[in-house]
PDB file of C-alpha atoms in Angstrom:
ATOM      1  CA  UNK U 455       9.744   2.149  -3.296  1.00  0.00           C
ATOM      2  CA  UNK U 456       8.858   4.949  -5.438  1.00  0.00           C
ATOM      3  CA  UNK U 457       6.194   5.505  -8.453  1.00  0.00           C
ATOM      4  CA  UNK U 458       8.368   3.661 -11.094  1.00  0.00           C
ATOM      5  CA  UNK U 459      11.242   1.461  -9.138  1.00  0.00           C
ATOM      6  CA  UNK U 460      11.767  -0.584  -5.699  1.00  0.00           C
ATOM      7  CA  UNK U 461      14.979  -1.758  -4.288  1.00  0.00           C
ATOM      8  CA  UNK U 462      15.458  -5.100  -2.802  1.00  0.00           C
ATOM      9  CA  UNK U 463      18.059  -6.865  -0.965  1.00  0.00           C
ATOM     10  CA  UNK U 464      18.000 -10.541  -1.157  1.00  0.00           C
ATOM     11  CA  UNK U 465      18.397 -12.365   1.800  1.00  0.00           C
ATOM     12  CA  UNK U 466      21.331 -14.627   2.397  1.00  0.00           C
ATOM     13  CA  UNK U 467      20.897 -18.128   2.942  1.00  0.00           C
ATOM     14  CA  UNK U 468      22.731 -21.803   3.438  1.00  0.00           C
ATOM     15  CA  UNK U 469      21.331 -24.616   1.549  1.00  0.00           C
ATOM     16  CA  UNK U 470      20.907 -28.131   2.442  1.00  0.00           C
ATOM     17  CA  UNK U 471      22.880 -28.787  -1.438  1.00  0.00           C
ATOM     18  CA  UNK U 472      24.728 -25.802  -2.378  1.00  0.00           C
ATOM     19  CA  UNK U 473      25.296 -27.067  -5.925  1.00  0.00           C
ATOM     20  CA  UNK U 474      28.464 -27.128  -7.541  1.00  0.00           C
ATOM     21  CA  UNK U 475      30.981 -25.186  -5.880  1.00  0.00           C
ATOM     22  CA  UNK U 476      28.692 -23.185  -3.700  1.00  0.00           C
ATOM     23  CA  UNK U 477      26.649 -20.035  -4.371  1.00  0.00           C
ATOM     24  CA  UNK U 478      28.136 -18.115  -6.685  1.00  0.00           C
ATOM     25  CA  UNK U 479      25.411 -15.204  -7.823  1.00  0.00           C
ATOM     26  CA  UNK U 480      21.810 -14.411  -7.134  1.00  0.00           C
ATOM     27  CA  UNK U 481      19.423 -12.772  -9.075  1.00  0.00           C
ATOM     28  CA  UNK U 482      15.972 -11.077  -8.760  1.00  0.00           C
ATOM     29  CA  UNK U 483      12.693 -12.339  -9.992  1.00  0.00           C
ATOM     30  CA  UNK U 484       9.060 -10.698 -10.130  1.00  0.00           C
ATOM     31  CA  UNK U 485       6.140  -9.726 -11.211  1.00  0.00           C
ATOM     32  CA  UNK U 486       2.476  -8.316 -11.140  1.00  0.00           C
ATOM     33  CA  UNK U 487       1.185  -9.723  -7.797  1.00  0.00           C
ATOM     34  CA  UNK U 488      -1.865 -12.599  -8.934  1.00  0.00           C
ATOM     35  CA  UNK U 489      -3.488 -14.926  -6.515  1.00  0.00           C
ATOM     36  CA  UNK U 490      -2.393 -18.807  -6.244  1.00  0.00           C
ATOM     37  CA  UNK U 491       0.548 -17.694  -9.138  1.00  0.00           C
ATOM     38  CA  UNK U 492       4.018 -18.635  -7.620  1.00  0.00           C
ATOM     39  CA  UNK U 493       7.380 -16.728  -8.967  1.00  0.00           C
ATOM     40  CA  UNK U 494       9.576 -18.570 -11.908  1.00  0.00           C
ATOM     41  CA  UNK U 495      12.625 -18.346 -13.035  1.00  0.00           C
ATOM     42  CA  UNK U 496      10.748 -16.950 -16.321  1.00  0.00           C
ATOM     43  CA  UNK U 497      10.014 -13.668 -14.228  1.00  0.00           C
ATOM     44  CA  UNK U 498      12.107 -11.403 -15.937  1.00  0.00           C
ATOM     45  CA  UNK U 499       9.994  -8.463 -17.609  1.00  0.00           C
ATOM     46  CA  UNK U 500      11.093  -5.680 -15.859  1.00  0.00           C
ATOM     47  CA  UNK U 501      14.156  -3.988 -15.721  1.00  0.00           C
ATOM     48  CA  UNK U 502      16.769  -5.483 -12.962  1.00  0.00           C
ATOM     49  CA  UNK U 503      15.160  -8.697 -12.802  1.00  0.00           C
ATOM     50  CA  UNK U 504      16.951 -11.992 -14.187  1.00  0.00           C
ATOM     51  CA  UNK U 505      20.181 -10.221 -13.791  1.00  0.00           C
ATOM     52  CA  UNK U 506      22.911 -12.065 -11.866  1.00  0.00           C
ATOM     53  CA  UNK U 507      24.872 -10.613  -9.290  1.00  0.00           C
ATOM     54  CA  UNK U 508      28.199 -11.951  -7.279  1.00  0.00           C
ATOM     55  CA  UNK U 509      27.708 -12.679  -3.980  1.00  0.00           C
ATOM     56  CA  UNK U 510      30.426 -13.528  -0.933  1.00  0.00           C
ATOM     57  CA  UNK U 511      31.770 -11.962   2.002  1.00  0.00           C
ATOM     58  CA  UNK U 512      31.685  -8.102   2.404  1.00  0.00           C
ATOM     59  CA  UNK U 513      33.551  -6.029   5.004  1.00  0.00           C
ATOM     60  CA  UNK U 514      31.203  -6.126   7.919  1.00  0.00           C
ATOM     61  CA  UNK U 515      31.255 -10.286   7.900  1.00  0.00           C
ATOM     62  CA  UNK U 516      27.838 -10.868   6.402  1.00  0.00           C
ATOM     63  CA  UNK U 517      27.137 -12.262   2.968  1.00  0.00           C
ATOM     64  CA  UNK U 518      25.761 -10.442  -0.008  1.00  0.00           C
ATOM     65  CA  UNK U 519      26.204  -9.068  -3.123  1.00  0.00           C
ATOM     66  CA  UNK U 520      29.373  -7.953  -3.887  1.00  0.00           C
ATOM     67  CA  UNK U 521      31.788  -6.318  -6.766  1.00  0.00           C
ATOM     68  CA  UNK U 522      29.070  -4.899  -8.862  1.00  0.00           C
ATOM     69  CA  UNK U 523      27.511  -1.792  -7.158  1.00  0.00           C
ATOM     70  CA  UNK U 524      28.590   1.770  -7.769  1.00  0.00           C
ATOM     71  CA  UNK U 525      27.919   2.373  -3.659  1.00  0.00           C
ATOM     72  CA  UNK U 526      30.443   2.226  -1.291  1.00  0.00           C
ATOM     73  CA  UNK U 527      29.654  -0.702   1.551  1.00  0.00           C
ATOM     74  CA  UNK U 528      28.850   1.898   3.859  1.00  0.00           C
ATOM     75  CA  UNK U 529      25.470   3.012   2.194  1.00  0.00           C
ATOM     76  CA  UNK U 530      22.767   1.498   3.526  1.00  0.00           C
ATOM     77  CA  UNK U 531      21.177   0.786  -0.473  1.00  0.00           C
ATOM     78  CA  UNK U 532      24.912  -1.480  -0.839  1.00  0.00           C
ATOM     79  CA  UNK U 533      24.418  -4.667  -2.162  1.00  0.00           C
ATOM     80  CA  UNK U 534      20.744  -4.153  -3.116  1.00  0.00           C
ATOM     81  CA  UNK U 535      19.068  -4.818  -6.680  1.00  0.00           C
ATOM     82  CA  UNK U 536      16.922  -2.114  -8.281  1.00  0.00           C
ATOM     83  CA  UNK U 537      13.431  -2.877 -10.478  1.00  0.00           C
ATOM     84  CA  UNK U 538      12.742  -0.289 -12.633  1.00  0.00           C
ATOM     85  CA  UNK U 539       9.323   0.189 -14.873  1.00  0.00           C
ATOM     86  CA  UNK U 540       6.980  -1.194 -12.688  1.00  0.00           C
ATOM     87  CA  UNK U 541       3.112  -0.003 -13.270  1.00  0.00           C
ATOM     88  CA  UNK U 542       2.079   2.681 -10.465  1.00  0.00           C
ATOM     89  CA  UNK U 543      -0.296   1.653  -8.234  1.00  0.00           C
ATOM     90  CA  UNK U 544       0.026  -1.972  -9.179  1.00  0.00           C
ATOM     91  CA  UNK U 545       1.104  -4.344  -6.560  1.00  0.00           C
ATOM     92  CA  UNK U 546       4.005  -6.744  -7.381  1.00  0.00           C
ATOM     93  CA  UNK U 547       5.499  -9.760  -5.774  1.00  0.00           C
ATOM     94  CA  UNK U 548       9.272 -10.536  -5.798  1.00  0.00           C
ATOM     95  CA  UNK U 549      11.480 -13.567  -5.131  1.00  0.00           C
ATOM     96  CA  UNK U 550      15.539 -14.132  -5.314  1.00  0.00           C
ATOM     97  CA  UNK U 551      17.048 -17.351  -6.424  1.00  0.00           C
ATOM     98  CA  UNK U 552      21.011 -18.438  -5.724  1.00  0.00           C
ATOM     99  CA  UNK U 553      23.263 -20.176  -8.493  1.00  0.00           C
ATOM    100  CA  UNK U 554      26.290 -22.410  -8.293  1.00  0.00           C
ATOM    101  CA  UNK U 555      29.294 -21.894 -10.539  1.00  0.00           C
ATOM    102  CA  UNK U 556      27.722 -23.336 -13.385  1.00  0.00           C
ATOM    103  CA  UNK U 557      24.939 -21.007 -13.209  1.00  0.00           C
ATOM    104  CA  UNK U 558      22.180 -23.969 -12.389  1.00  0.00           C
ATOM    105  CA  UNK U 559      19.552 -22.840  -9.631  1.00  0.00           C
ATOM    106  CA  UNK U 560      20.359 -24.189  -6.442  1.00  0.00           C
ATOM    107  CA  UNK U 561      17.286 -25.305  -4.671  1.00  0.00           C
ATOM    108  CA  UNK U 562      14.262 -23.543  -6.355  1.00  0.00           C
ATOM    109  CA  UNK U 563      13.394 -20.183  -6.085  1.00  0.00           C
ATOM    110  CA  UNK U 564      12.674 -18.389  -2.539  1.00  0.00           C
ATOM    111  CA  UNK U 565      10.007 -17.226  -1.001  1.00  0.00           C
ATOM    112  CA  UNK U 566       7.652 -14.385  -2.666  1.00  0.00           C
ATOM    113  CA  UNK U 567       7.855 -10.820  -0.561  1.00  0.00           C
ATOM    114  CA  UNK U 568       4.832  -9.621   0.393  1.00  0.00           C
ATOM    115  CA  UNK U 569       2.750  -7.705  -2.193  1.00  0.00           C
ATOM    116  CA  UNK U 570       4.642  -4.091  -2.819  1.00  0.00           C
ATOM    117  CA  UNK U 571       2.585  -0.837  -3.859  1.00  0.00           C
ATOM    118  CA  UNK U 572       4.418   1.888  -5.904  1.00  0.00           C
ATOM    119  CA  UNK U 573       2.684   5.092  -5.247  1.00  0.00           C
ATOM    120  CA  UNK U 574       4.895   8.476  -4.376  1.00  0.00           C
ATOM    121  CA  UNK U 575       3.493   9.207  -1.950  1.00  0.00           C
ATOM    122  CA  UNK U 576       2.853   5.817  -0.181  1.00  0.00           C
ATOM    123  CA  UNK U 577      -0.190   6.106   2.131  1.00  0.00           C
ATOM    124  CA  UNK U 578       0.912   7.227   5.439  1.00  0.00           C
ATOM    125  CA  UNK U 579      -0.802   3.808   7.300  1.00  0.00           C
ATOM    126  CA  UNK U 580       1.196   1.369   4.726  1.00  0.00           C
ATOM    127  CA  UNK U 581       4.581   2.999   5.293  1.00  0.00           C
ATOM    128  CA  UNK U 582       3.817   2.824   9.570  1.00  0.00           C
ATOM    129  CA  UNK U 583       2.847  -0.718   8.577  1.00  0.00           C
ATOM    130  CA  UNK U 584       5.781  -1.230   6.975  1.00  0.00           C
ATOM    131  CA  UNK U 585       7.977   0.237   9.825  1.00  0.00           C
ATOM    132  CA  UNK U 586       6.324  -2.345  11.992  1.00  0.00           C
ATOM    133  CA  UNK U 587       7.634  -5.734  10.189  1.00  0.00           C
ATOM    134  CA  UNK U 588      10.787  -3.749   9.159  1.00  0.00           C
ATOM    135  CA  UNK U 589      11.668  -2.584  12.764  1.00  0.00           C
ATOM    136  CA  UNK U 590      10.811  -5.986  14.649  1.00  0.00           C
ATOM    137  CA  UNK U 591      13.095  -7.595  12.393  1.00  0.00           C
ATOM    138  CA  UNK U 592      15.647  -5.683  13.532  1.00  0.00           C
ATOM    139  CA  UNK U 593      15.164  -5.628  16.625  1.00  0.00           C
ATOM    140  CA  UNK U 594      14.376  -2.079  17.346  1.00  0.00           C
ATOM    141  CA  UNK U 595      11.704  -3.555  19.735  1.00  0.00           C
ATOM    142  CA  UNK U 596      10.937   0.856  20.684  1.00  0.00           C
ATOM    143  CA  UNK U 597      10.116   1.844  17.309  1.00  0.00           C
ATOM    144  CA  UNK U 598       8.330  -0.943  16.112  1.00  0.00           C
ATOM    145  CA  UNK U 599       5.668  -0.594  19.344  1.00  0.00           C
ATOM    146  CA  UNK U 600       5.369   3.044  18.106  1.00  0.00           C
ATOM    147  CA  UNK U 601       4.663   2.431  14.853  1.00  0.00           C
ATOM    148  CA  UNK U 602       1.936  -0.187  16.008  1.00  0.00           C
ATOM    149  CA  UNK U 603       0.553   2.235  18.255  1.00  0.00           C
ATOM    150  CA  UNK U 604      -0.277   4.696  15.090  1.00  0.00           C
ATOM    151  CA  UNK U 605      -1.218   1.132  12.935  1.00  0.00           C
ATOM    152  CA  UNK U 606      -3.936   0.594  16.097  1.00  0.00           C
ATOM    153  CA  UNK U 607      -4.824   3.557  16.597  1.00  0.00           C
ATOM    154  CA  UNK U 608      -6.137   4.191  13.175  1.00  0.00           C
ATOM    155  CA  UNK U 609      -7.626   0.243  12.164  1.00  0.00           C
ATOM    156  CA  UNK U 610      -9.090  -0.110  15.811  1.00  0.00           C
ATOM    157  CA  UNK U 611     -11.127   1.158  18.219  1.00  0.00           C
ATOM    158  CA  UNK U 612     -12.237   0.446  22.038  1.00  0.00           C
ATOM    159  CA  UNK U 613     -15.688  -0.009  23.071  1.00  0.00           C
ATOM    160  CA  UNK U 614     -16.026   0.714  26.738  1.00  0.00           C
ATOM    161  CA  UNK U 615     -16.547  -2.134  28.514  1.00  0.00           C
ATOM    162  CA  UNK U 616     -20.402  -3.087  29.986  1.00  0.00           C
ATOM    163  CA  UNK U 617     -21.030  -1.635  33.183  1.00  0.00           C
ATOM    164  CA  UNK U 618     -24.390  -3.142  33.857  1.00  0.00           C
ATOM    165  CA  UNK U 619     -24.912  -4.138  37.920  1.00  0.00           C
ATOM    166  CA  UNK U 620     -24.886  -7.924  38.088  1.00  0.00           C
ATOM    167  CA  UNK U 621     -26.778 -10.242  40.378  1.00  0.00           C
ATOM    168  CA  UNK U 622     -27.076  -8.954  43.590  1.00  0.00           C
ATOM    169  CA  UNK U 623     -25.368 -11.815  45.444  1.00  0.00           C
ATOM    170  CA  UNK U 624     -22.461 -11.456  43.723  1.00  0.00           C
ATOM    171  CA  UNK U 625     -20.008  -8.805  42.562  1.00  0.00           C
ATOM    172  CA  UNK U 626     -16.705  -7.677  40.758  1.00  0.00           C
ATOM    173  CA  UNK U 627     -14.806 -10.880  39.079  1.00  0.00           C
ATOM    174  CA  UNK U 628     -16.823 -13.374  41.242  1.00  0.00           C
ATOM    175  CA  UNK U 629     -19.984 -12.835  38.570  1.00  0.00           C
ATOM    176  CA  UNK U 630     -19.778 -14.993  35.493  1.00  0.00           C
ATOM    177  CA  UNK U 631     -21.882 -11.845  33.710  1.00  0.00           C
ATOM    178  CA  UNK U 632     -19.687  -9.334  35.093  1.00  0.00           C
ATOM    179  CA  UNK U 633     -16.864 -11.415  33.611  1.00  0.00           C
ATOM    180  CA  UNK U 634     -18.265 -11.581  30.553  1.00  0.00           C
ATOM    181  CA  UNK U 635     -19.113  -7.993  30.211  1.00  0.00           C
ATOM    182  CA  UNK U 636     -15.682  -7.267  30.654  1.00  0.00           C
ATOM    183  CA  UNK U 637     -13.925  -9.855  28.134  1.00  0.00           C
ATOM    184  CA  UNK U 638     -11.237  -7.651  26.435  1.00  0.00           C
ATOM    185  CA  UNK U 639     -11.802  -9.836  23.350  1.00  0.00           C
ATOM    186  CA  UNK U 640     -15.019  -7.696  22.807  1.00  0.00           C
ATOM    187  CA  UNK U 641     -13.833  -4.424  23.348  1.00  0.00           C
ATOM    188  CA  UNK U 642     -11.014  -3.755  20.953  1.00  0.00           C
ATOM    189  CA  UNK U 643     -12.457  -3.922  17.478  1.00  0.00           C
ATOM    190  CA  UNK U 644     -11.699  -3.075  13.663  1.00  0.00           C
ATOM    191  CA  UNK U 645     -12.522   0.282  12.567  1.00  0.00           C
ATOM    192  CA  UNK U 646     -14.977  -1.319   9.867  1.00  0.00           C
ATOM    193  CA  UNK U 647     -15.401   1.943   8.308  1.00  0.00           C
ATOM    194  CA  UNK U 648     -11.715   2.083   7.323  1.00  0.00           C
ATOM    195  CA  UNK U 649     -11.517  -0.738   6.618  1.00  0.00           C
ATOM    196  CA  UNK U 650     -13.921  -1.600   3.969  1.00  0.00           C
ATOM    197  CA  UNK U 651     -12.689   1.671   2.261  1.00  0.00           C
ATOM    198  CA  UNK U 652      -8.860   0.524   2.679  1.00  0.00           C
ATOM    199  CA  UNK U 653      -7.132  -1.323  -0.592  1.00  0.00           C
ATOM    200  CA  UNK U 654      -6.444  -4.445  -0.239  1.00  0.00           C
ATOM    201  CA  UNK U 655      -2.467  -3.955  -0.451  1.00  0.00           C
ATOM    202  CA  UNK U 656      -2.996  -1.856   2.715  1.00  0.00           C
ATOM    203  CA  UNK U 657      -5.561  -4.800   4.610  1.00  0.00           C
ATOM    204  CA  UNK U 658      -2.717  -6.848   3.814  1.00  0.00           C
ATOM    205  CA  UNK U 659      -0.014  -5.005   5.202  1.00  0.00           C
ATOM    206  CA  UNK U 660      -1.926  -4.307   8.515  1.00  0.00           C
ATOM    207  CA  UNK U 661      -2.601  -7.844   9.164  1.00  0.00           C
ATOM    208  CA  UNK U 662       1.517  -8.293   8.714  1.00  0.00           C
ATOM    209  CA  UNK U 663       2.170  -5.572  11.196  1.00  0.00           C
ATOM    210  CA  UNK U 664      -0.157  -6.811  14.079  1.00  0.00           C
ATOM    211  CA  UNK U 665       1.311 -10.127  13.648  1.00  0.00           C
ATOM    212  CA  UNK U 666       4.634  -8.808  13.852  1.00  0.00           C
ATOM    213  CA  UNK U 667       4.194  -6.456  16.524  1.00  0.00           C
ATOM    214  CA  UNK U 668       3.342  -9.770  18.750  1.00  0.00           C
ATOM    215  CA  UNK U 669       7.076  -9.965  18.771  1.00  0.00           C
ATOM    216  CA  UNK U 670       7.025  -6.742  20.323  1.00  0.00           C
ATOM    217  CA  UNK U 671       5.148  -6.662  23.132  1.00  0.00           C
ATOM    218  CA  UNK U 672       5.231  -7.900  26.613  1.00  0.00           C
ATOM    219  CA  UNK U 673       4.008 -11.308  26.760  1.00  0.00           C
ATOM    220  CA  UNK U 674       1.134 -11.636  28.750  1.00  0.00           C
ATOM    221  CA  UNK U 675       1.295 -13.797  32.731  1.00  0.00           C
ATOM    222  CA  UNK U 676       0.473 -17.644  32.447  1.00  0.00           C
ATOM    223  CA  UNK U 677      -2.545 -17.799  35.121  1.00  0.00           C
ATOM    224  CA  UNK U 678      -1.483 -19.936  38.121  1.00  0.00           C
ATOM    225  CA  UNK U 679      -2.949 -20.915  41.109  1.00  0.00           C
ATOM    226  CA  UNK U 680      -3.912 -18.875  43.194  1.00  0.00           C
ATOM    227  CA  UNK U 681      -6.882 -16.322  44.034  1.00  0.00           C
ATOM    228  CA  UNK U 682     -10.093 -16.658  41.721  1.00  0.00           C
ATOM    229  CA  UNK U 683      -9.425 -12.840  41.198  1.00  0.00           C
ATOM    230  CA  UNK U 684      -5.334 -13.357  40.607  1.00  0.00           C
ATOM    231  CA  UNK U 685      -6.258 -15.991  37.843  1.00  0.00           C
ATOM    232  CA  UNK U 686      -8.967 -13.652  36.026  1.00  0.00           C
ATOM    233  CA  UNK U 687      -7.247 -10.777  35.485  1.00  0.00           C
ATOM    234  CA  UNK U 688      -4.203 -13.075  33.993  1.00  0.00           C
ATOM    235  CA  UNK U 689      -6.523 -14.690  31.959  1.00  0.00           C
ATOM    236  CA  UNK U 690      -7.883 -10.917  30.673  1.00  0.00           C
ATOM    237  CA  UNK U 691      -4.230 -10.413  29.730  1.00  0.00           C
ATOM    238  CA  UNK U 692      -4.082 -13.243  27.682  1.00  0.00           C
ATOM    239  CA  UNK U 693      -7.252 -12.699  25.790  1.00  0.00           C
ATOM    240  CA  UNK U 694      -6.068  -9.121  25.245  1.00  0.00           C
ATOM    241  CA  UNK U 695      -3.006 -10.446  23.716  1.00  0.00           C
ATOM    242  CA  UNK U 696      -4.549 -12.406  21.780  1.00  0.00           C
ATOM    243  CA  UNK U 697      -6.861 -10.069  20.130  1.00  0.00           C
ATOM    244  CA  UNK U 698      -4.437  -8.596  17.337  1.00  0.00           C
ATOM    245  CA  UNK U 699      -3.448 -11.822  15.938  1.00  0.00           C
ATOM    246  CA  UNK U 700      -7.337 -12.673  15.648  1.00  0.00           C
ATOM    247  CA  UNK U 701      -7.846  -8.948  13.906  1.00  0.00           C
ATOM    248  CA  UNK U 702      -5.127  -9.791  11.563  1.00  0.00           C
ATOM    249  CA  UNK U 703      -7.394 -13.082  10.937  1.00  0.00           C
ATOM    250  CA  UNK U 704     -10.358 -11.283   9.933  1.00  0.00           C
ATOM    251  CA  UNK U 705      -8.458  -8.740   7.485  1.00  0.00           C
ATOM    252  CA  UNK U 706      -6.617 -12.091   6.006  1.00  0.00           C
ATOM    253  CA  UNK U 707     -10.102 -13.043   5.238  1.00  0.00           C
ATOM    254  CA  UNK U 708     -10.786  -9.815   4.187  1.00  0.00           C
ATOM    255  CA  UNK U 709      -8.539  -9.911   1.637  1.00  0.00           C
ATOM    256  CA  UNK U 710      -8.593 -13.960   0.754  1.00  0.00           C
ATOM    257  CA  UNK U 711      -5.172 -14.524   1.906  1.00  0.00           C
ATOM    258  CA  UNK U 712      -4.936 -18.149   3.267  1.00  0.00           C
ATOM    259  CA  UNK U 713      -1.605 -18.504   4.030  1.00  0.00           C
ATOM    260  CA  UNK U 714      -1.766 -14.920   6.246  1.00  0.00           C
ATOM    261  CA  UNK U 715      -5.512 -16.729   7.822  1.00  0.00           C
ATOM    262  CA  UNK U 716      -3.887 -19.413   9.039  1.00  0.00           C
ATOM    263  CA  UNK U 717      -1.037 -18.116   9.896  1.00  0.00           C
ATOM    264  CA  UNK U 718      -2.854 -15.889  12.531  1.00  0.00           C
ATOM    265  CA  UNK U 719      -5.531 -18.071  13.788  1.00  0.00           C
ATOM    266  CA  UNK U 720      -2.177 -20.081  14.718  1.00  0.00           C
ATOM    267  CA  UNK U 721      -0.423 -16.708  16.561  1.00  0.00           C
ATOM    268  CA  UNK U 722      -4.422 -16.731  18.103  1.00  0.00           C
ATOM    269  CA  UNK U 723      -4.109 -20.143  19.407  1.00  0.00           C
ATOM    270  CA  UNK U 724      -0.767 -20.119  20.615  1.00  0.00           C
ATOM    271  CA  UNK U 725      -1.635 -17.457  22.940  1.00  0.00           C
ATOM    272  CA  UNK U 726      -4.843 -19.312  24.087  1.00  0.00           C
ATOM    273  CA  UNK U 727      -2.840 -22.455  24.633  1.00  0.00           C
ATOM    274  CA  UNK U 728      -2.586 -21.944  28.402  1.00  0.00           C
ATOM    275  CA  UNK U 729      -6.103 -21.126  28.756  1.00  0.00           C
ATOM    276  CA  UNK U 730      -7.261 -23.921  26.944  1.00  0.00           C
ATOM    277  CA  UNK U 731      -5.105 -26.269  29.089  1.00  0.00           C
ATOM    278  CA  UNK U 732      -6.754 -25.455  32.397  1.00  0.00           C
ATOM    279  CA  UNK U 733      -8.760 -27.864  34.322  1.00  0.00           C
ATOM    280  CA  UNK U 734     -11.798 -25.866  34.142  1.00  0.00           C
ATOM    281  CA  UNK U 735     -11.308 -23.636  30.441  1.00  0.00           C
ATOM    282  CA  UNK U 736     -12.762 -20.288  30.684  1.00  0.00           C
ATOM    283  CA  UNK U 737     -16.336 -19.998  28.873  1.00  0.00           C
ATOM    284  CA  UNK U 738     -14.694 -16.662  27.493  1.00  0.00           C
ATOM    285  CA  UNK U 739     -12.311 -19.035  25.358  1.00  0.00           C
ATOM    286  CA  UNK U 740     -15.678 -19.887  23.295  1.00  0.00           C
ATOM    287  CA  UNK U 741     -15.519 -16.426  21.213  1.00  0.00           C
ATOM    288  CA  UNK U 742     -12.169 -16.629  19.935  1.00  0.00           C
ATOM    289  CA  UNK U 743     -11.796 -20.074  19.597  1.00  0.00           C
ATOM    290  CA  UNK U 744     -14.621 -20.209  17.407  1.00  0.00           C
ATOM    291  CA  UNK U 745     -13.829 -17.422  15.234  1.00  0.00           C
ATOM    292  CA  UNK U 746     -10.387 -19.569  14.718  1.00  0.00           C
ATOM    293  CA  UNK U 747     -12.382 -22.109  13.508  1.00  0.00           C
ATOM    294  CA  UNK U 748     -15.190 -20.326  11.492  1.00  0.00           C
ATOM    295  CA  UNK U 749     -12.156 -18.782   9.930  1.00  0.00           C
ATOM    296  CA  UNK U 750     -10.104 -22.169   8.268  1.00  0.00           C
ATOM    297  CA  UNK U 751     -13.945 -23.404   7.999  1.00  0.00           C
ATOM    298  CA  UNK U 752     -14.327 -20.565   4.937  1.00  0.00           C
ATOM    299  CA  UNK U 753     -11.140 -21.971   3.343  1.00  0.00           C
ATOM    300  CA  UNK U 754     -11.528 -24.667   0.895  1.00  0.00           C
ATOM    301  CA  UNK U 755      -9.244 -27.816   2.358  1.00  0.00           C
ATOM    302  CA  UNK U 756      -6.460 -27.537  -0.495  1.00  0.00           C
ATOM    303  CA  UNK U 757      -5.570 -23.793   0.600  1.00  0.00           C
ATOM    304  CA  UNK U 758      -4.824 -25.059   4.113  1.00  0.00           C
TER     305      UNK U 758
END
């Protein structure tokens, strides 16, 4: 992405009806991103976009766009399509379609990217965003942690946890209030000065990353029988885990993005799942199980 341009790479992709004579071409399609406004085929303003482009099988055995690219196969920017004139500053959504030999759509058009920024230079917290979703998809599991740690570091913040003395009878893990004071849900937070000063591109793009870097972390221990104390600290695992999922919630909501809300208040649940099976569910479940629901709650019914 620069001030003017952005190169994409559409994704390859078997139909259930390939069309006549199977996919033949692809071509790019975008525009100015809009809320609730899908892509068309009718997308074509910019330069790049509309144009079609043979696809089939390249050197390395993957599919793509072939025969019409000045770069050699080895270049990382072969086979990719390149939008020119976009509006700095301006997000924009794109979307490929594929075409059969008589050059009719097969299927409909894919799905839209997320919402891209031009801006030379991109904010340094967008590209580490970025490198998040980019590097988990690739499965370079080491960088993508790093560039979550810098995405964290910057959007949240740890409050230490409540050391108040609880009833004298009873200490440690054994003390429902002591418990309670240290529920990891509470103590990782957004940095809510950032973030109310933070585009909405960027909100967006941080909410992406933390849901991505789920993929990247350890997944947390399923609490089993055992010791009261064994089966609290698993359970503080799991509500730790589940805390970046439910901060990508709350910046979905931020920004009004229902498919990205529910979309993380389902990450959110899935990791609650075992704690919500037990016999006897934690009372810590209540605070992010709630939020979950408070959260579809302030989406109107046809958006879910």
């Amino acid at each position: 992405v620069t001030r003017s341009e952005v190169c994409l790479r559409p994704v390859a992709f078997t139909p259930k009806d390939p069309g006549t004579g199977g996919i033949r071409s692809v071509a790019v399609f975008g525009k100015p991103a809009a809320a609730g406004v899908s892509i068309s085929l009718t997308n074509t303003d910019l330069d790049g976009l509309g144009a079609r482009h043979a696809v089939g099988a390249r050197v390395d055995g993957t599919v793509g766009i072939v025969g019409d690219t000045a770069l050699p196969e080895s270049d990382p920017l072969h086979g990719c399509v390149v939008v020119r004139g976009l509006e700095a500053g301006t997000p924009h959504v794109f979307a490929s379609a594929a075409f059969d030999a008589k050059g009719e759509v097969v299927g409909r058009v894919g799905a839209m990217t997320p919402e891209l920024v031009t801006a030379l230079p991109l904010p340094r917290l967008l590209i580490w965003a970025y490198l998040v979703r980019a590097a988990a998809q690739v499965g370079v599991d080491e960088v993508a942690r790093d560039a979550l740690g810098e995405v964290t570091r910057a959007f949240t913040r740890f409050v230490p946890p409540d050391r108040r003395p609880g009833p004298p009878h009873t200490v440690g893990l054994y003390n429902p209030l002591a418990v309670w004071a240290q529920n990891p849900g509470d103590r990782q937070r957004l940095t809510s000065e950032l973030a109310r000063h933070s585009p909405e591109p960027l909100l967006r793009a941080v909410a992406s990353a933390l849901l991505a870097g789920e993929a990247v972390r350890p997944p947390p221990p399923i609490p089993a029988p055992g010791t009261a104390a064994s089966a609290a600290v698993a359970e503080m695992h799991r509500l730790a885990f589940a805390k970046l999922p439910l901060l990508a919630m709350h910046l979905a909501l931020a920004v009004d993005d229902a498919h990205l809300v529910v979309t993380a208040a389902a990450r959110a649940m899935t990791a609650l799942r075992p704690l919500c099976a037990a016999a006897k569910p934690s009372p810590l479940l209540l605070q992010p199980v709630a939020a979950c629901h408070a959260a579809l709650r302030a989406l109107e019914p046809a958006r879910l």
